[in-house]
mmCIF file of C-alpha atoms and ligand atoms in Angstrom:
data_model
loop_
_atom_site.group_PDB
_atom_site.id
_atom_site.type_symbol
_atom_site.label_atom_id
_atom_site.label_comp_id
_atom_site.label_asym_id
_atom_site.label_seq_id
_atom_site.Cartn_x
_atom_site.Cartn_y
_atom_site.Cartn_z
ATOM 1 C CA MET A 1 58.825 -33.265 28.363
ATOM 2 C CA LEU A 2 58.045 -33.039 24.668
ATOM 3 C CA ASN A 3 57.097 -29.874 22.866
ATOM 4 C CA GLY A 4 55.812 -28.998 19.446
ATOM 5 C CA SER A 5 54.778 -26.028 17.395
ATOM 6 C CA CYS A 6 53.393 -25.328 13.972
ATOM 7 C CA HIS A 7 55.822 -24.037 11.356
ATOM 8 C CA CYS A 8 55.226 -20.357 12.055
ATOM 9 C CA GLY A 9 55.042 -20.809 15.834
ATOM 10 C CA ALA A 10 51.549 -19.378 16.364
ATOM 11 C CA VAL A 11 50.323 -22.639 17.911
ATOM 12 C CA SER A 12 52.393 -24.746 20.300
ATOM 13 C CA PHE A 13 52.025 -27.375 22.993
ATOM 14 C CA GLU A 14 53.877 -29.176 25.742
ATOM 15 C CA ILE A 15 53.445 -32.861 26.550
ATOM 16 C CA GLY A 16 54.261 -33.463 30.196
ATOM 17 C CA GLN A 17 55.553 -37.003 29.850
ATOM 18 C CA THR A 18 56.581 -39.354 27.085
ATOM 19 C CA PRO A 19 53.436 -41.029 25.746
ATOM 20 C CA GLU A 20 53.268 -44.812 25.591
ATOM 21 C CA PHE A 21 52.522 -44.619 21.882
ATOM 22 C CA LEU A 22 51.731 -42.305 18.975
ATOM 23 C CA LEU A 23 48.533 -43.092 17.139
ATOM 24 C CA SER A 24 48.412 -43.409 13.367
ATOM 25 C CA CYS A 25 44.795 -43.577 12.176
ATOM 26 C CA ASN A 26 43.571 -44.617 8.740
ATOM 27 C CA CYS A 27 40.240 -42.767 8.822
ATOM 28 C CA SER A 28 39.220 -40.508 5.956
ATOM 29 C CA ILE A 29 40.835 -37.392 7.372
ATOM 30 C CA CYS A 30 43.805 -38.696 9.387
ATOM 31 C CA ARG A 31 45.214 -40.629 6.458
ATOM 32 C CA ARG A 32 45.121 -37.473 4.372
ATOM 33 C CA LEU A 33 46.693 -35.310 7.057
ATOM 34 C CA SER A 34 49.341 -37.915 7.974
ATOM 35 C CA THR A 35 49.044 -37.086 11.647
ATOM 36 C CA LEU A 36 50.514 -38.930 14.642
ATOM 37 C CA TRP A 37 48.225 -38.247 17.559
ATOM 38 C CA VAL A 38 48.953 -37.961 21.273
ATOM 39 C CA TYR A 39 45.927 -38.248 23.545
ATOM 40 C CA SER A 40 45.572 -35.867 26.475
ATOM 41 C CA ASP A 41 43.664 -38.406 28.577
ATOM 42 C CA LYS A 42 46.891 -40.457 28.661
ATOM 43 C CA VAL A 43 49.442 -37.720 29.306
ATOM 44 C CA PRO A 44 49.234 -34.107 30.472
ATOM 45 C CA ILE A 45 49.148 -31.692 27.536
ATOM 46 C CA THR A 46 49.192 -27.912 27.559
ATOM 47 C CA LEU A 47 48.038 -26.352 24.308
ATOM 48 C CA HIS A 48 48.767 -22.758 23.342
ATOM 49 C CA ALA A 49 46.374 -21.859 20.548
ATOM 50 C CA PRO A 50 45.439 -18.179 20.741
ATOM 51 C CA GLU A 51 41.894 -17.390 19.781
ATOM 52 C CA ASP A 52 41.569 -16.945 16.031
ATOM 53 C CA SER A 53 44.957 -18.602 15.372
ATOM 54 C CA THR A 54 43.459 -21.728 13.824
ATOM 55 C CA ILE A 55 40.906 -22.820 11.279
ATOM 56 C CA ALA A 56 38.554 -25.469 12.665
ATOM 57 C CA TYR A 57 37.216 -28.133 10.334
ATOM 58 C CA THR A 58 34.131 -30.126 11.284
ATOM 59 C CA TRP A 59 31.954 -32.444 9.248
ATOM 60 C CA GLY A 60 29.480 -35.279 9.573
ATOM 61 C CA ASP A 61 28.065 -35.572 13.067
ATOM 62 C CA LYS A 62 30.232 -32.658 14.225
ATOM 63 C CA MET A 63 31.610 -34.403 17.302
ATOM 64 C CA LEU A 64 35.055 -32.893 16.949
ATOM 65 C CA ALA A 65 36.980 -30.159 15.185
ATOM 66 C CA PHE A 66 40.302 -30.543 13.427
ATOM 67 C CA HIS A 67 42.441 -27.444 13.843
ATOM 68 C CA SER A 68 45.054 -26.112 11.461
ATOM 69 C CA CYS A 69 47.158 -23.009 11.883
ATOM 70 C CA LYS A 70 45.586 -20.148 9.996
ATOM 71 C CA THR A 71 48.993 -18.795 8.977
ATOM 72 C CA CYS A 72 51.161 -21.792 8.058
ATOM 73 C CA GLY A 73 48.546 -24.514 7.553
ATOM 74 C CA CYS A 74 49.975 -27.184 9.860
ATOM 75 C CA THR A 75 47.422 -29.512 11.444
ATOM 76 C CA THR A 76 47.980 -28.884 15.138
ATOM 77 C CA HIS A 77 45.290 -30.747 17.092
ATOM 78 C CA TRP A 78 41.748 -31.894 17.269
ATOM 79 C CA ALA A 79 39.301 -30.931 19.955
ATOM 80 C CA SER A 80 36.078 -32.570 21.070
ATOM 81 C CA LEU A 81 33.012 -30.372 20.745
ATOM 82 C CA ALA A 82 31.297 -32.310 23.549
ATOM 83 C CA ASP A 83 33.938 -32.012 26.283
ATOM 84 C CA ASP A 84 37.415 -30.597 26.825
ATOM 85 C CA LYS A 85 39.329 -33.461 25.222
ATOM 86 C CA ILE A 86 42.329 -32.334 23.189
ATOM 87 C CA VAL A 87 44.529 -34.493 20.965
ATOM 88 C CA VAL A 88 47.719 -33.002 19.546
ATOM 89 C CA ASN A 89 49.747 -33.868 16.470
ATOM 90 C CA SER A 90 53.205 -35.131 17.432
ATOM 91 C CA ARG A 91 54.400 -34.434 13.868
ATOM 92 C CA LEU A 92 54.921 -30.919 15.224
ATOM 93 C CA CYS A 93 57.548 -32.172 17.700
ATOM 94 C CA PRO A 94 61.246 -32.248 16.814
ATOM 95 C CA PRO A 95 61.949 -35.659 15.263
ATOM 96 C CA ASP A 96 64.524 -36.648 17.887
ATOM 97 C CA GLN A 97 61.888 -36.271 20.622
ATOM 98 C CA ILE A 98 59.555 -38.858 19.115
ATOM 99 C CA LYS A 99 61.852 -41.213 17.196
ATOM 100 C CA ASP A 100 61.884 -43.889 19.911
ATOM 101 C CA ILE A 101 58.158 -43.833 20.712
ATOM 102 C CA ARG A 102 56.111 -46.762 19.461
ATOM 103 C CA ILE A 103 53.605 -46.005 16.693
ATOM 104 C CA ARG A 104 50.301 -47.859 16.970
ATOM 105 C CA HIS A 105 48.016 -48.216 13.954
ATOM 106 C CA PHE A 106 44.340 -47.585 14.563
ATOM 107 C CA ASP A 107 41.601 -48.681 12.175
ATOM 108 C CA GLY A 108 39.485 -45.525 12.368
ATOM 109 C CA ALA A 109 38.197 -46.210 8.861
ATOM 110 C CA ASP A 110 36.352 -49.370 9.802
ATOM 111 C CA SER A 111 36.552 -51.435 13.008
ATOM 112 C CA TRP A 112 37.760 -48.794 15.485
ATOM 113 C CA GLN A 113 40.273 -51.323 16.808
ATOM 114 C CA PHE A 114 44.038 -51.268 16.896
ATOM 115 C CA LEU A 115 45.541 -53.200 14.009
ATOM 116 C CA ASP A 116 48.652 -54.272 15.934
HETATM 117 ZN ZN1 ZN B 1 51.542 -21.702 12.123
#
């Protein structure tokens, strides 16, 4: 099991099994946040984000919200506004937990295909 938390510990999560890959996306927000995403439809994820612990950022067609810890500023996850999909940022995991997991590069800026 992997686990992660923001710097101050207000938001945390557990990932029930090692994901097949971590997703690096080059879209307008992910490239700025430098996130490595783990998708909850691939592996079981339990997120602990107390109400009012995060700031949610939405824009454009408002299909999803990017959450950052209100106290320490770490980007913790994004959440779909249409369903219960949650995607967490594996940058919050201890480095030794994720060092051997493949990173796949996703072209979220343009083609919405994997680049590898
Ligand atoms: Zn925090």
